[in-house]
Amino acid sequence: MRLPYPPGARSGDRPAAAKPCSTCGELTGRGYPSCLGCAEVVDQLWLADWLALLAAERVSAGTEDERSLAAQVLLASDGSYAWTCTDWALRLLRCEECGGELGAGDPVCLSCAAADASRWSWSESAPPGSLTPGEQMLRLAVLALRAPQRRRVSAVSAWRLVVPFLLVGDAVTSAQLRGIRAAVLAGRYADLALLDRVVELANLPLLPWRR
Ligand SMILES: [Zn+2]
Ligand SMILES: [Zn+2]
């Protein structure tokens, strides 16, 4: 029997440090989801939980049974499955309204908006510690990169910059994220991308001549 609110993204392997991806050359995670090297490292945290669920339910990947399980996960009450499994289930299903990935399709699709909103009720009702701030940030970042058309360009860029640090378990505060987004809006993305610590990104002076 599963305990309610099983944690997510804790059984996969996280990189030990933010390092350049051997496929795209950016810090690992920044090329998500188009770079296969970055995608493998990021998705692995979600996939480990989904594969464990498949094994527990005796369901094979890539089958119609897997899609049925995905639908079952989405219909279950909050806390029945890990949040990573909810995200993966959404990925396995197509939106009937816009044809995109369920919850991540057309920006104006109401069906996707509802599916995306429902995934967040897990973290609202979960007991403390079920989802750490770092896990919540990683979830937000990865979802933003999967559905950039549903967010502002500057927000997506800020998430892209911090993903490598969230992956290794570094803390990124909302204030730091706002600072990074402000620097992105000031046209400093390329400078930010060269830095290798979150504090440096968050403290980049917005006006270069004041350095
Ligand atoms: Zn990459
Ligand atoms: Zn849709």
PDB file of C-alpha atoms and ligand atoms in Angstrom:
ATOM      1  CA  MET A   1       0.000   0.000   0.000  1.00  0.00           C
ATOM      2  CA  ARG A   2       1.193   3.475  -0.859  1.00  0.00           C
ATOM      3  CA  LEU A   3       1.376   6.153   1.808  1.00  0.00           C
ATOM      4  CA  PRO A   4      -0.557   9.335   0.973  1.00  0.00           C
ATOM      5  CA  TYR A   5       1.422  12.153  -0.644  1.00  0.00           C
ATOM      6  CA  PRO A   6       4.459  10.110  -1.661  1.00  0.00           C
ATOM      7  CA  PRO A   7       7.347  12.503  -2.394  1.00  0.00           C
ATOM      8  CA  GLY A   8       8.580  12.957  -5.962  1.00  0.00           C
ATOM      9  CA  ALA A   9      11.920  13.417  -7.712  1.00  0.00           C
ATOM     10  CA  ARG A  10      13.871  11.851  -4.859  1.00  0.00           C
ATOM     11  CA  SER A  11      14.767   8.447  -6.264  1.00  0.00           C
ATOM     12  CA  GLY A  12      16.379   9.524  -9.549  1.00  0.00           C
ATOM     13  CA  ASP A  13      20.020  10.601  -9.723  1.00  0.00           C
ATOM     14  CA  ARG A  14      20.805  14.300  -9.578  1.00  0.00           C
ATOM     15  CA  PRO A  15      24.024  15.689 -11.044  1.00  0.00           C
ATOM     16  CA  ALA A  16      26.590  16.494  -8.332  1.00  0.00           C
ATOM     17  CA  ALA A  17      27.390  19.936  -9.713  1.00  0.00           C
ATOM     18  CA  ALA A  18      26.153  22.309 -12.424  1.00  0.00           C
ATOM     19  CA  LYS A  19      28.373  21.363 -15.375  1.00  0.00           C
ATOM     20  CA  PRO A  20      28.205  21.900 -19.152  1.00  0.00           C
ATOM     21  CA  CYS A  21      26.089  19.350 -21.002  1.00  0.00           C
ATOM     22  CA  SER A  22      28.218  17.201 -23.335  1.00  0.00           C
ATOM     23  CA  THR A  23      25.528  17.457 -26.023  1.00  0.00           C
ATOM     24  CA  CYS A  24      24.693  21.193 -26.162  1.00  0.00           C
ATOM     25  CA  GLY A  25      27.525  22.808 -24.191  1.00  0.00           C
ATOM     26  CA  GLU A  26      25.189  24.853 -21.968  1.00  0.00           C
ATOM     27  CA  LEU A  27      25.021  24.122 -18.240  1.00  0.00           C
ATOM     28  CA  THR A  28      23.068  20.853 -18.027  1.00  0.00           C
ATOM     29  CA  GLY A  29      19.345  21.497 -18.059  1.00  0.00           C
ATOM     30  CA  ARG A  30      19.381  24.754 -20.034  1.00  0.00           C
ATOM     31  CA  GLY A  31      18.812  22.963 -23.314  1.00  0.00           C
ATOM     32  CA  TYR A  32      15.632  21.297 -21.989  1.00  0.00           C
ATOM     33  CA  PRO A  33      13.621  19.870 -23.648  1.00  0.00           C
ATOM     34  CA  SER A  34      15.113  20.164 -27.152  1.00  0.00           C
ATOM     35  CA  CYS A  35      18.626  18.969 -26.192  1.00  0.00           C
ATOM     36  CA  LEU A  36      18.492  15.217 -25.647  1.00  0.00           C
ATOM     37  CA  GLY A  37      21.413  15.318 -23.203  1.00  0.00           C
ATOM     38  CA  CYS A  38      19.670  17.884 -21.002  1.00  0.00           C
ATOM     39  CA  ALA A  39      16.303  16.156 -21.375  1.00  0.00           C
ATOM     40  CA  GLU A  40      17.711  12.829 -20.222  1.00  0.00           C
ATOM     41  CA  VAL A  41      19.096  14.310 -16.995  1.00  0.00           C
ATOM     42  CA  VAL A  42      15.945  16.317 -16.198  1.00  0.00           C
ATOM     43  CA  ASP A  43      13.336  13.740 -17.203  1.00  0.00           C
ATOM     44  CA  GLN A  44      15.101  10.990 -15.320  1.00  0.00           C
ATOM     45  CA  LEU A  45      13.896  12.502 -12.004  1.00  0.00           C
ATOM     46  CA  TRP A  46      10.272  12.188 -13.153  1.00  0.00           C
ATOM     47  CA  LEU A  47      10.724   8.931 -15.024  1.00  0.00           C
ATOM     48  CA  ALA A  48      12.225   7.089 -12.028  1.00  0.00           C
ATOM     49  CA  ASP A  49       8.970   7.634 -10.118  1.00  0.00           C
ATOM     50  CA  TRP A  50       6.792   6.746 -13.094  1.00  0.00           C
ATOM     51  CA  LEU A  51       8.718   3.515 -13.801  1.00  0.00           C
ATOM     52  CA  ALA A  52       8.406   2.536 -10.129  1.00  0.00           C
ATOM     53  CA  LEU A  53       4.642   3.071 -10.393  1.00  0.00           C
ATOM     54  CA  LEU A  54       4.478   0.995 -13.599  1.00  0.00           C
ATOM     55  CA  ALA A  55       6.355  -1.807 -11.851  1.00  0.00           C
ATOM     56  CA  ALA A  56       4.066  -1.650  -8.806  1.00  0.00           C
ATOM     57  CA  GLU A  57       0.981  -1.763 -11.040  1.00  0.00           C
ATOM     58  CA  ARG A  58       2.501  -4.411 -13.351  1.00  0.00           C
ATOM     59  CA  VAL A  59       2.016  -2.214 -16.393  1.00  0.00           C
ATOM     60  CA  SER A  60       4.454  -2.046 -19.336  1.00  0.00           C
ATOM     61  CA  ALA A  61       5.689   1.251 -20.770  1.00  0.00           C
ATOM     62  CA  GLY A  62       4.333   2.220 -24.179  1.00  0.00           C
ATOM     63  CA  THR A  63       1.144   0.163 -23.892  1.00  0.00           C
ATOM     64  CA  GLU A  64      -2.522   1.130 -23.854  1.00  0.00           C
ATOM     65  CA  ASP A  65      -2.502   0.040 -20.196  1.00  0.00           C
ATOM     66  CA  GLU A  66       0.060   2.744 -19.486  1.00  0.00           C
ATOM     67  CA  ARG A  67      -2.268   5.367 -20.947  1.00  0.00           C
ATOM     68  CA  SER A  68      -5.139   3.998 -18.866  1.00  0.00           C
ATOM     69  CA  LEU A  69      -2.949   4.229 -15.775  1.00  0.00           C
ATOM     70  CA  ALA A  70      -2.112   7.836 -16.680  1.00  0.00           C
ATOM     71  CA  ALA A  71      -5.824   8.660 -16.885  1.00  0.00           C
ATOM     72  CA  GLN A  72      -6.390   6.886 -13.543  1.00  0.00           C
ATOM     73  CA  VAL A  73      -3.600   8.926 -11.896  1.00  0.00           C
ATOM     74  CA  LEU A  74      -5.204  12.173 -13.065  1.00  0.00           C
ATOM     75  CA  LEU A  75      -8.636  11.154 -11.760  1.00  0.00           C
ATOM     76  CA  ALA A  76      -7.351  10.045  -8.345  1.00  0.00           C
ATOM     77  CA  SER A  77      -7.702  12.290  -5.309  1.00  0.00           C
ATOM     78  CA  ASP A  78      -4.771  14.549  -4.384  1.00  0.00           C
ATOM     79  CA  GLY A  79      -1.994  12.718  -2.627  1.00  0.00           C
ATOM     80  CA  SER A  80      -2.715   9.301  -4.138  1.00  0.00           C
ATOM     81  CA  TYR A  81       0.404   9.507  -6.290  1.00  0.00           C
ATOM     82  CA  ALA A  82       3.671  11.452  -6.344  1.00  0.00           C
ATOM     83  CA  TRP A  83       3.467  14.849  -8.070  1.00  0.00           C
ATOM     84  CA  THR A  84       6.065  13.628 -10.563  1.00  0.00           C
ATOM     85  CA  CYS A  85       3.634  10.883 -11.600  1.00  0.00           C
ATOM     86  CA  THR A  86       0.874  13.467 -12.117  1.00  0.00           C
ATOM     87  CA  ASP A  87       3.189  15.459 -14.388  1.00  0.00           C
ATOM     88  CA  TRP A  88       4.242  12.349 -16.301  1.00  0.00           C
ATOM     89  CA  ALA A  89       0.640  11.212 -16.691  1.00  0.00           C
ATOM     90  CA  LEU A  90      -0.235  14.601 -18.215  1.00  0.00           C
ATOM     91  CA  ARG A  91       2.664  14.208 -20.626  1.00  0.00           C
ATOM     92  CA  LEU A  92       1.416  10.841 -21.784  1.00  0.00           C
ATOM     93  CA  LEU A  93      -2.019  12.187 -22.668  1.00  0.00           C
ATOM     94  CA  ARG A  94      -3.087  14.470 -25.502  1.00  0.00           C
ATOM     95  CA  CYS A  95      -5.482  17.342 -24.955  1.00  0.00           C
ATOM     96  CA  GLU A  96      -8.776  16.574 -26.718  1.00  0.00           C
ATOM     97  CA  GLU A  97      -9.423  20.260 -27.276  1.00  0.00           C
ATOM     98  CA  CYS A  98      -6.133  21.580 -28.752  1.00  0.00           C
ATOM     99  CA  GLY A  99      -4.269  18.344 -29.514  1.00  0.00           C
ATOM    100  CA  GLY A 100      -1.198  19.411 -27.529  1.00  0.00           C
ATOM    101  CA  GLU A 101       0.379  17.789 -24.500  1.00  0.00           C
ATOM    102  CA  LEU A 102      -2.364  17.843 -21.864  1.00  0.00           C
ATOM    103  CA  GLY A 103      -1.911  20.895 -19.639  1.00  0.00           C
ATOM    104  CA  ALA A 104       0.858  22.282 -21.831  1.00  0.00           C
ATOM    105  CA  GLY A 105      -0.823  22.899 -25.188  1.00  0.00           C
ATOM    106  CA  ASP A 106      -2.265  26.018 -26.796  1.00  0.00           C
ATOM    107  CA  PRO A 107      -1.950  29.062 -24.480  1.00  0.00           C
ATOM    108  CA  VAL A 108      -5.661  29.868 -24.825  1.00  0.00           C
ATOM    109  CA  CYS A 109      -6.912  26.270 -24.472  1.00  0.00           C
ATOM    110  CA  LEU A 110      -9.280  26.079 -21.488  1.00  0.00           C
ATOM    111  CA  SER A 111      -8.927  22.330 -21.206  1.00  0.00           C
ATOM    112  CA  CYS A 112      -5.137  22.658 -20.844  1.00  0.00           C
ATOM    113  CA  ALA A 113      -5.552  25.510 -18.358  1.00  0.00           C
ATOM    114  CA  ALA A 114      -7.798  23.309 -16.207  1.00  0.00           C
ATOM    115  CA  ALA A 115      -5.420  20.329 -16.421  1.00  0.00           C
ATOM    116  CA  ASP A 116      -2.446  22.527 -15.552  1.00  0.00           C
ATOM    117  CA  ALA A 117      -4.268  24.144 -12.622  1.00  0.00           C
ATOM    118  CA  SER A 118      -5.324  20.785 -11.207  1.00  0.00           C
ATOM    119  CA  ARG A 119      -1.747  19.543 -10.897  1.00  0.00           C
ATOM    120  CA  TRP A 120      -0.989  22.297  -8.401  1.00  0.00           C
ATOM    121  CA  SER A 121      -3.689  21.291  -5.922  1.00  0.00           C
ATOM    122  CA  TRP A 122      -1.325  18.503  -4.777  1.00  0.00           C
ATOM    123  CA  SER A 123       1.158  20.959  -3.288  1.00  0.00           C
ATOM    124  CA  GLU A 124      -1.599  23.038  -1.701  1.00  0.00           C
ATOM    125  CA  SER A 125      -3.015  20.133   0.295  1.00  0.00           C
ATOM    126  CA  ALA A 126       0.210  18.165   0.920  1.00  0.00           C
ATOM    127  CA  PRO A 127       1.614  17.951   4.460  1.00  0.00           C
ATOM    128  CA  PRO A 128       4.797  19.998   5.114  1.00  0.00           C
ATOM    129  CA  GLY A 129       7.962  18.442   3.718  1.00  0.00           C
ATOM    130  CA  SER A 130       6.196  16.485   0.967  1.00  0.00           C
ATOM    131  CA  LEU A 131       7.477  18.995  -1.543  1.00  0.00           C
ATOM    132  CA  THR A 132      10.508  21.092  -0.621  1.00  0.00           C
ATOM    133  CA  PRO A 133      10.825  24.675  -1.926  1.00  0.00           C
ATOM    134  CA  GLY A 134      13.635  23.442  -4.193  1.00  0.00           C
ATOM    135  CA  GLU A 135      11.428  20.692  -5.629  1.00  0.00           C
ATOM    136  CA  GLN A 136       8.583  23.152  -6.159  1.00  0.00           C
ATOM    137  CA  MET A 137      10.980  25.520  -7.976  1.00  0.00           C
ATOM    138  CA  LEU A 138      12.340  22.691 -10.121  1.00  0.00           C
ATOM    139  CA  ARG A 139       8.805  21.657 -11.025  1.00  0.00           C
ATOM    140  CA  LEU A 140       7.871  25.216 -12.015  1.00  0.00           C
ATOM    141  CA  ALA A 141      11.082  25.618 -14.015  1.00  0.00           C
ATOM    142  CA  VAL A 142      10.722  22.388 -15.948  1.00  0.00           C
ATOM    143  CA  LEU A 143       7.050  23.005 -16.703  1.00  0.00           C
ATOM    144  CA  ALA A 144       7.884  26.519 -17.939  1.00  0.00           C
ATOM    145  CA  LEU A 145      10.505  25.096 -20.315  1.00  0.00           C
ATOM    146  CA  ARG A 146       8.094  22.409 -21.542  1.00  0.00           C
ATOM    147  CA  ALA A 147       5.373  24.953 -22.328  1.00  0.00           C
ATOM    148  CA  PRO A 148       7.181  28.258 -23.028  1.00  0.00           C
ATOM    149  CA  GLN A 149       4.316  29.443 -25.232  1.00  0.00           C
ATOM    150  CA  ARG A 150       2.152  29.658 -22.105  1.00  0.00           C
ATOM    151  CA  ARG A 151       4.515  32.075 -20.293  1.00  0.00           C
ATOM    152  CA  ARG A 152       6.317  35.375 -20.755  1.00  0.00           C
ATOM    153  CA  VAL A 153       9.621  35.134 -22.612  1.00  0.00           C
ATOM    154  CA  SER A 154      11.555  36.789 -19.764  1.00  0.00           C
ATOM    155  CA  ALA A 155      10.097  34.360 -17.214  1.00  0.00           C
ATOM    156  CA  VAL A 156      11.040  31.362 -19.343  1.00  0.00           C
ATOM    157  CA  SER A 157      14.572  32.746 -19.795  1.00  0.00           C
ATOM    158  CA  ALA A 158      14.976  33.193 -16.036  1.00  0.00           C
ATOM    159  CA  TRP A 159      13.818  29.609 -15.429  1.00  0.00           C
ATOM    160  CA  ARG A 160      16.214  28.389 -18.131  1.00  0.00           C
ATOM    161  CA  LEU A 161      19.093  30.125 -16.370  1.00  0.00           C
ATOM    162  CA  VAL A 162      18.359  28.604 -12.944  1.00  0.00           C
ATOM    163  CA  VAL A 163      17.414  25.053 -13.980  1.00  0.00           C
ATOM    164  CA  PRO A 164      21.014  23.714 -13.761  1.00  0.00           C
ATOM    165  CA  PHE A 165      21.242  24.893 -10.147  1.00  0.00           C
ATOM    166  CA  LEU A 166      17.823  23.586  -9.151  1.00  0.00           C
ATOM    167  CA  LEU A 167      18.806  20.213 -10.641  1.00  0.00           C
ATOM    168  CA  VAL A 168      21.779  19.850  -8.330  1.00  0.00           C
ATOM    169  CA  GLY A 169      19.668  20.885  -5.338  1.00  0.00           C
ATOM    170  CA  ASP A 170      20.808  24.487  -4.894  1.00  0.00           C
ATOM    171  CA  ALA A 171      18.254  26.817  -3.336  1.00  0.00           C
ATOM    172  CA  VAL A 172      16.903  29.618  -5.496  1.00  0.00           C
ATOM    173  CA  THR A 173      14.671  32.135  -3.730  1.00  0.00           C
ATOM    174  CA  SER A 174      11.792  34.009  -5.333  1.00  0.00           C
ATOM    175  CA  ALA A 175      13.717  37.246  -4.743  1.00  0.00           C
ATOM    176  CA  GLN A 176      16.744  35.850  -6.596  1.00  0.00           C
ATOM    177  CA  LEU A 177      14.514  34.741  -9.432  1.00  0.00           C
ATOM    178  CA  ARG A 178      13.003  38.242  -9.668  1.00  0.00           C
ATOM    179  CA  GLY A 179      16.506  39.727  -9.786  1.00  0.00           C
ATOM    180  CA  ILE A 180      17.525  37.355 -12.555  1.00  0.00           C
ATOM    181  CA  ARG A 181      14.362  38.140 -14.499  1.00  0.00           C
ATOM    182  CA  ALA A 182      15.043  41.870 -14.164  1.00  0.00           C
ATOM    183  CA  ALA A 183      18.539  41.314 -15.559  1.00  0.00           C
ATOM    184  CA  VAL A 184      17.069  39.293 -18.439  1.00  0.00           C
ATOM    185  CA  LEU A 185      14.680  42.152 -19.184  1.00  0.00           C
ATOM    186  CA  ALA A 186      17.677  44.492 -19.155  1.00  0.00           C
ATOM    187  CA  GLY A 187      19.177  42.432 -21.984  1.00  0.00           C
ATOM    188  CA  ARG A 188      21.792  40.617 -19.928  1.00  0.00           C
ATOM    189  CA  TYR A 189      20.914  36.984 -20.716  1.00  0.00           C
ATOM    190  CA  ALA A 190      24.267  36.251 -22.386  1.00  0.00           C
ATOM    191  CA  ASP A 191      26.183  37.674 -19.405  1.00  0.00           C
ATOM    192  CA  LEU A 192      24.030  35.728 -16.959  1.00  0.00           C
ATOM    193  CA  ALA A 193      24.582  32.497 -18.871  1.00  0.00           C
ATOM    194  CA  LEU A 194      28.338  32.774 -18.259  1.00  0.00           C
ATOM    195  CA  LEU A 195      28.012  32.784 -14.463  1.00  0.00           C
ATOM    196  CA  ASP A 196      28.191  29.551 -12.546  1.00  0.00           C
ATOM    197  CA  ARG A 197      26.597  30.330  -9.180  1.00  0.00           C
ATOM    198  CA  VAL A 198      23.038  31.406  -8.396  1.00  0.00           C
ATOM    199  CA  VAL A 199      24.175  34.253  -6.116  1.00  0.00           C
ATOM    200  CA  GLU A 200      26.242  35.701  -8.946  1.00  0.00           C
ATOM    201  CA  LEU A 201      23.283  35.570 -11.313  1.00  0.00           C
ATOM    202  CA  ALA A 202      20.999  37.188  -8.774  1.00  0.00           C
ATOM    203  CA  ASN A 203      23.499  39.943  -7.993  1.00  0.00           C
ATOM    204  CA  LEU A 204      24.533  40.850 -11.517  1.00  0.00           C
ATOM    205  CA  PRO A 205      24.566  44.661 -11.687  1.00  0.00           C
ATOM    206  CA  LEU A 206      21.875  45.717 -14.142  1.00  0.00           C
ATOM    207  CA  LEU A 207      23.957  48.549 -15.538  1.00  0.00           C
ATOM    208  CA  PRO A 208      27.357  47.321 -16.738  1.00  0.00           C
ATOM    209  CA  TRP A 209      29.067  50.725 -16.402  1.00  0.00           C
ATOM    210  CA  ARG A 210      28.379  50.765 -12.671  1.00  0.00           C
ATOM    211  CA  ARG A 211      30.469  47.675 -12.028  1.00  0.00           C
TER     212      ARG A 211
HETATM  213 ZN    ZN B   1      22.159  19.897 -23.298  1.00  0.00          ZN
HETATM  214 ZN    ZN B   2      -5.317  21.907 -24.773  1.00  0.00          ZN
END
